[in-house]
PDB file of C-alpha atoms in Angstrom:
ATOM      1  CA  UNK A   1     -11.191 -12.827  43.743  1.00  0.00           C
ATOM      2  CA  UNK A   2     -12.556  -9.321  43.094  1.00  0.00           C
ATOM      3  CA  UNK A   3      -9.374  -7.646  44.393  1.00  0.00           C
ATOM      4  CA  UNK A   4      -7.195  -9.772  42.105  1.00  0.00           C
ATOM      5  CA  UNK A   5      -9.485  -9.059  39.146  1.00  0.00           C
ATOM      6  CA  UNK A   6      -9.385  -5.354  39.946  1.00  0.00           C
ATOM      7  CA  UNK A   7      -5.598  -5.531  40.264  1.00  0.00           C
ATOM      8  CA  UNK A   8      -5.296  -7.226  36.845  1.00  0.00           C
ATOM      9  CA  UNK A   9      -7.577  -4.626  35.257  1.00  0.00           C
ATOM     10  CA  UNK A  10      -5.561  -1.820  36.880  1.00  0.00           C
ATOM     11  CA  UNK A  11      -2.330  -3.377  35.610  1.00  0.00           C
ATOM     12  CA  UNK A  12      -3.780  -3.548  32.102  1.00  0.00           C
ATOM     13  CA  UNK A  13      -4.971   0.053  32.274  1.00  0.00           C
ATOM     14  CA  UNK A  14      -1.571   1.180  33.500  1.00  0.00           C
ATOM     15  CA  UNK A  15       0.101  -0.655  30.640  1.00  0.00           C
ATOM     16  CA  UNK A  16      -2.292   0.869  28.132  1.00  0.00           C
ATOM     17  CA  UNK A  17      -1.814   4.267  29.737  1.00  0.00           C
ATOM     18  CA  UNK A  18       1.973   3.840  29.653  1.00  0.00           C
ATOM     19  CA  UNK A  19       1.758   2.926  25.971  1.00  0.00           C
ATOM     20  CA  UNK A  20      -0.384   5.987  25.277  1.00  0.00           C
ATOM     21  CA  UNK A  21       2.035   8.256  27.157  1.00  0.00           C
ATOM     22  CA  UNK A  22       5.020   6.808  25.320  1.00  0.00           C
ATOM     23  CA  UNK A  23       3.324   7.086  21.920  1.00  0.00           C
ATOM     24  CA  UNK A  24       2.204  10.703  22.374  1.00  0.00           C
ATOM     25  CA  UNK A  25       5.251  12.128  24.179  1.00  0.00           C
ATOM     26  CA  UNK A  26       7.974  10.672  21.996  1.00  0.00           C
ATOM     27  CA  UNK A  27       8.285   8.887  18.700  1.00  0.00           C
ATOM     28  CA  UNK A  28       9.283   5.274  19.124  1.00  0.00           C
ATOM     29  CA  UNK A  29      11.543   3.412  16.757  1.00  0.00           C
ATOM     30  CA  UNK A  30      10.242   0.219  15.197  1.00  0.00           C
ATOM     31  CA  UNK A  31      12.431  -1.782  17.559  1.00  0.00           C
ATOM     32  CA  UNK A  32      11.080   0.057  20.596  1.00  0.00           C
ATOM     33  CA  UNK A  33       7.505  -0.358  19.380  1.00  0.00           C
ATOM     34  CA  UNK A  34       7.983  -4.108  18.900  1.00  0.00           C
ATOM     35  CA  UNK A  35       9.523  -4.469  22.347  1.00  0.00           C
ATOM     36  CA  UNK A  36       6.685  -2.449  23.880  1.00  0.00           C
ATOM     37  CA  UNK A  37       4.072  -4.597  22.124  1.00  0.00           C
ATOM     38  CA  UNK A  38       5.829  -7.767  23.295  1.00  0.00           C
ATOM     39  CA  UNK A  39       5.864  -6.417  26.858  1.00  0.00           C
ATOM     40  CA  UNK A  40       2.144  -5.636  26.639  1.00  0.00           C
ATOM     41  CA  UNK A  41       1.347  -9.132  25.326  1.00  0.00           C
ATOM     42  CA  UNK A  42       3.507 -10.676  28.037  1.00  0.00           C
ATOM     43  CA  UNK A  43       1.817  -8.561  30.729  1.00  0.00           C
ATOM     44  CA  UNK A  44      -1.680  -9.468  29.513  1.00  0.00           C
ATOM     45  CA  UNK A  45      -0.840 -13.184  29.347  1.00  0.00           C
ATOM     46  CA  UNK A  46       0.699 -13.039  32.826  1.00  0.00           C
ATOM     47  CA  UNK A  47      -2.305 -11.186  34.248  1.00  0.00           C
ATOM     48  CA  UNK A  48      -4.760 -13.614  32.682  1.00  0.00           C
ATOM     49  CA  UNK A  49      -2.724 -16.555  33.920  1.00  0.00           C
ATOM     50  CA  UNK A  50      -2.708 -15.326  37.503  1.00  0.00           C
ATOM     51  CA  UNK A  51      -6.412 -14.543  37.278  1.00  0.00           C
ATOM     52  CA  UNK A  52      -7.122 -18.114  36.136  1.00  0.00           C
ATOM     53  CA  UNK A  53      -4.842 -19.506  38.865  1.00  0.00           C
ATOM     54  CA  UNK A  54      -6.648 -17.464  41.507  1.00  0.00           C
ATOM     55  CA  UNK A  55     -10.093 -18.456  40.265  1.00  0.00           C
ATOM     56  CA  UNK A  56      -9.233 -22.161  39.950  1.00  0.00           C
ATOM     57  CA  UNK A  57      -7.400 -22.196  43.297  1.00  0.00           C
ATOM     58  CA  UNK A  58      -4.449 -24.116  41.847  1.00  0.00           C
ATOM     59  CA  UNK A  59      -1.571 -25.080  44.128  1.00  0.00           C
ATOM     60  CA  UNK A  60       1.450 -22.776  44.084  1.00  0.00           C
ATOM     61  CA  UNK A  61       3.821 -25.438  42.721  1.00  0.00           C
ATOM     62  CA  UNK A  62       1.500 -26.332  39.846  1.00  0.00           C
ATOM     63  CA  UNK A  63       0.837 -22.671  39.089  1.00  0.00           C
ATOM     64  CA  UNK A  64       4.551 -21.776  39.008  1.00  0.00           C
ATOM     65  CA  UNK A  65       5.382 -24.797  36.861  1.00  0.00           C
ATOM     66  CA  UNK A  66       2.618 -23.939  34.420  1.00  0.00           C
ATOM     67  CA  UNK A  67       3.692 -20.287  34.380  1.00  0.00           C
ATOM     68  CA  UNK A  68       7.305 -21.244  33.617  1.00  0.00           C
ATOM     69  CA  UNK A  69       6.128 -23.474  30.756  1.00  0.00           C
ATOM     70  CA  UNK A  70       4.044 -20.615  29.332  1.00  0.00           C
ATOM     71  CA  UNK A  71       6.949 -18.163  29.666  1.00  0.00           C
ATOM     72  CA  UNK A  72       9.392 -20.609  28.097  1.00  0.00           C
ATOM     73  CA  UNK A  73       7.029 -21.048  25.152  1.00  0.00           C
ATOM     74  CA  UNK A  74       6.021 -17.397  24.763  1.00  0.00           C
ATOM     75  CA  UNK A  75       9.366 -15.607  25.074  1.00  0.00           C
ATOM     76  CA  UNK A  76      11.194 -17.464  22.267  1.00  0.00           C
ATOM     77  CA  UNK A  77       8.213 -16.832  20.009  1.00  0.00           C
ATOM     78  CA  UNK A  78       8.255 -13.091  20.754  1.00  0.00           C
ATOM     79  CA  UNK A  79      12.031 -12.950  20.185  1.00  0.00           C
ATOM     80  CA  UNK A  80      11.627 -14.834  16.879  1.00  0.00           C
ATOM     81  CA  UNK A  81       8.943 -12.403  15.665  1.00  0.00           C
ATOM     82  CA  UNK A  82      11.150  -9.460  16.635  1.00  0.00           C
ATOM     83  CA  UNK A  83      14.123 -10.886  14.729  1.00  0.00           C
ATOM     84  CA  UNK A  84      12.026 -11.771  11.665  1.00  0.00           C
ATOM     85  CA  UNK A  85      10.916  -8.140  11.430  1.00  0.00           C
ATOM     86  CA  UNK A  86      14.118  -6.313  12.368  1.00  0.00           C
ATOM     87  CA  UNK A  87      16.882  -8.403  10.708  1.00  0.00           C
ATOM     88  CA  UNK A  88      15.734  -7.824   7.084  1.00  0.00           C
ATOM     89  CA  UNK A  89      15.504  -4.103   7.788  1.00  0.00           C
ATOM     90  CA  UNK A  90      19.033  -4.045   9.226  1.00  0.00           C
ATOM     91  CA  UNK A  91      20.199  -5.869   6.090  1.00  0.00           C
ATOM     92  CA  UNK A  92      18.412  -3.288   3.964  1.00  0.00           C
ATOM     93  CA  UNK A  93      20.134  -0.438   5.837  1.00  0.00           C
ATOM     94  CA  UNK A  94      23.498  -2.092   5.127  1.00  0.00           C
ATOM     95  CA  UNK A  95      22.634  -2.438   1.435  1.00  0.00           C
ATOM     96  CA  UNK A  96      21.618   1.231   1.204  1.00  0.00           C
ATOM     97  CA  UNK A  97      24.860   2.232   2.936  1.00  0.00           C
ATOM     98  CA  UNK A  98      26.893   0.203   0.430  1.00  0.00           C
ATOM     99  CA  UNK A  99      24.953   1.829  -2.439  1.00  0.00           C
ATOM    100  CA  UNK A 100      25.733   5.253  -0.973  1.00  0.00           C
ATOM    101  CA  UNK A 101      29.426   4.297  -1.015  1.00  0.00           C
ATOM    102  CA  UNK A 102      29.033   3.110  -4.642  1.00  0.00           C
ATOM    103  CA  UNK A 103      29.758  -0.493  -3.685  1.00  0.00           C
ATOM    104  CA  UNK A 104      27.193  -2.569  -5.529  1.00  0.00           C
ATOM    105  CA  UNK A 105      28.553  -5.978  -4.594  1.00  0.00           C
ATOM    106  CA  UNK A 106      26.249  -6.342  -1.594  1.00  0.00           C
ATOM    107  CA  UNK A 107      22.648  -7.211  -2.319  1.00  0.00           C
ATOM    108  CA  UNK A 108      19.760  -7.802   0.076  1.00  0.00           C
ATOM    109  CA  UNK A 109      19.234 -11.241   1.595  1.00  0.00           C
ATOM    110  CA  UNK A 110      15.706 -12.153   0.634  1.00  0.00           C
ATOM    111  CA  UNK A 111      14.065 -14.192   3.400  1.00  0.00           C
ATOM    112  CA  UNK A 112      10.440 -13.693   2.422  1.00  0.00           C
ATOM    113  CA  UNK A 113       8.784 -15.059  -0.712  1.00  0.00           C
ATOM    114  CA  UNK A 114       5.624 -12.969  -0.565  1.00  0.00           C
ATOM    115  CA  UNK A 115       4.392  -9.715   0.834  1.00  0.00           C
ATOM    116  CA  UNK A 116       5.648  -6.203   1.185  1.00  0.00           C
ATOM    117  CA  UNK A 117       9.056  -7.210   2.594  1.00  0.00           C
ATOM    118  CA  UNK A 118       9.658  -9.573  -0.341  1.00  0.00           C
ATOM    119  CA  UNK A 119       8.687  -6.785  -2.768  1.00  0.00           C
ATOM    120  CA  UNK A 120      10.996  -4.327  -1.024  1.00  0.00           C
ATOM    121  CA  UNK A 121      13.919  -6.742  -1.120  1.00  0.00           C
ATOM    122  CA  UNK A 122      13.285  -7.645  -4.784  1.00  0.00           C
ATOM    123  CA  UNK A 123      13.121  -3.971  -5.777  1.00  0.00           C
ATOM    124  CA  UNK A 124      16.309  -3.238  -3.847  1.00  0.00           C
ATOM    125  CA  UNK A 125      18.028  -6.186  -5.491  1.00  0.00           C
ATOM    126  CA  UNK A 126      16.920  -4.957  -8.933  1.00  0.00           C
ATOM    127  CA  UNK A 127      18.259  -1.475  -8.098  1.00  0.00           C
ATOM    128  CA  UNK A 128      21.620  -2.897  -6.982  1.00  0.00           C
ATOM    129  CA  UNK A 129      21.861  -4.946 -10.195  1.00  0.00           C
ATOM    130  CA  UNK A 130      21.001  -1.923 -12.353  1.00  0.00           C
ATOM    131  CA  UNK A 131      23.544   0.299 -10.586  1.00  0.00           C
ATOM    132  CA  UNK A 132      26.177  -2.428 -10.844  1.00  0.00           C
ATOM    133  CA  UNK A 133      25.516  -2.704 -14.597  1.00  0.00           C
ATOM    134  CA  UNK A 134      25.705   1.089 -15.049  1.00  0.00           C
ATOM    135  CA  UNK A 135      28.935   1.297 -13.072  1.00  0.00           C
ATOM    136  CA  UNK A 136      30.426  -1.474 -15.219  1.00  0.00           C
ATOM    137  CA  UNK A 137      29.443   0.353 -18.403  1.00  0.00           C
ATOM    138  CA  UNK A 138      30.807   3.635 -17.072  1.00  0.00           C
ATOM    139  CA  UNK A 139      34.123   1.970 -16.198  1.00  0.00           C
ATOM    140  CA  UNK A 140      34.321   0.456 -19.698  1.00  0.00           C
ATOM    141  CA  UNK A 141      33.609   3.843 -21.301  1.00  0.00           C
ATOM    142  CA  UNK A 142      36.246   5.590 -19.178  1.00  0.00           C
ATOM    143  CA  UNK A 143      38.778   2.914 -20.074  1.00  0.00           C
ATOM    144  CA  UNK A 144      38.025   3.311 -23.800  1.00  0.00           C
ATOM    145  CA  UNK A 145      38.314   7.108 -23.580  1.00  0.00           C
ATOM    146  CA  UNK A 146      41.687   6.828 -21.852  1.00  0.00           C
ATOM    147  CA  UNK A 147      42.890   4.366 -24.514  1.00  0.00           C
ATOM    148  CA  UNK A 148      41.774   6.770 -27.255  1.00  0.00           C
ATOM    149  CA  UNK A 149      43.520   9.658 -25.479  1.00  0.00           C
ATOM    150  CA  UNK A 150      46.766   7.656 -25.453  1.00  0.00           C
ATOM    151  CA  UNK A 151      46.593   7.324 -29.248  1.00  0.00           C
ATOM    152  CA  UNK A 152      46.313  11.089 -29.802  1.00  0.00           C
ATOM    153  CA  UNK A 153      49.435  13.039 -30.720  1.00  0.00           C
ATOM    154  CA  UNK A 154      48.115  16.131 -28.933  1.00  0.00           C
ATOM    155  CA  UNK A 155      48.643  16.507 -25.171  1.00  0.00           C
ATOM    156  CA  UNK A 156      45.412  15.838 -23.230  1.00  0.00           C
ATOM    157  CA  UNK A 157      44.906  16.510 -19.533  1.00  0.00           C
ATOM    158  CA  UNK A 158      42.028  15.315 -17.331  1.00  0.00           C
ATOM    159  CA  UNK A 159      41.248  17.105 -14.063  1.00  0.00           C
ATOM    160  CA  UNK A 160      38.956  16.002 -11.220  1.00  0.00           C
ATOM    161  CA  UNK A 161      36.334  18.147  -9.488  1.00  0.00           C
ATOM    162  CA  UNK A 162      38.994  19.754  -7.275  1.00  0.00           C
ATOM    163  CA  UNK A 163      41.036  20.726 -10.363  1.00  0.00           C
ATOM    164  CA  UNK A 164      43.734  18.173  -9.583  1.00  0.00           C
ATOM    165  CA  UNK A 165      45.358  16.416 -12.485  1.00  0.00           C
ATOM    166  CA  UNK A 166      43.942  12.902 -12.634  1.00  0.00           C
ATOM    167  CA  UNK A 167      45.302  11.770 -16.016  1.00  0.00           C
ATOM    168  CA  UNK A 168      47.601  12.944 -18.807  1.00  0.00           C
ATOM    169  CA  UNK A 169      48.244  11.109 -22.045  1.00  0.00           C
ATOM    170  CA  UNK A 170      51.680  10.105 -23.261  1.00  0.00           C
ATOM    171  CA  UNK A 171      51.962  13.099 -25.654  1.00  0.00           C
ATOM    172  CA  UNK A 172      51.844  15.471 -22.688  1.00  0.00           C
ATOM    173  CA  UNK A 173      54.918  13.924 -21.150  1.00  0.00           C
ATOM    174  CA  UNK A 174      56.999  14.059 -24.406  1.00  0.00           C
TER     175      UNK A 174
END
């Protein structure tokens, strides 16, 4: 009993030590941190389970069956938590990338109704809507300017940033 307890405590210390080494030697991504935390929880639950099995002197078949039930209940929960945290952030990265490319048609998928993630998604959605509105106005203004240029009798040329001709009115060509 004491050797198993000591083994469980050593396993926990090693896990905590491994976490400390990982955290101080290199910066973990959010995904890595979540996976590490899930591993630690799983290790602690497993250690406690085997400690209880050893103390209660359960039969091997009953212990394995109970362990499989615990694992089958715990793992899907840990995966669900991981996905609930990471998926909205991946969506947010995609939205920011589309904003960078000046494509404002993609907005964030809001999955939370409260909290910091809901606020972040709402603010991002408001930003996308504002940029989409500004781009629409800019496009309308450019269209009106080009229409006005076409009505002028003087030749008008428009160059881009690389000094390439991007537009010339009809008077230029006559």
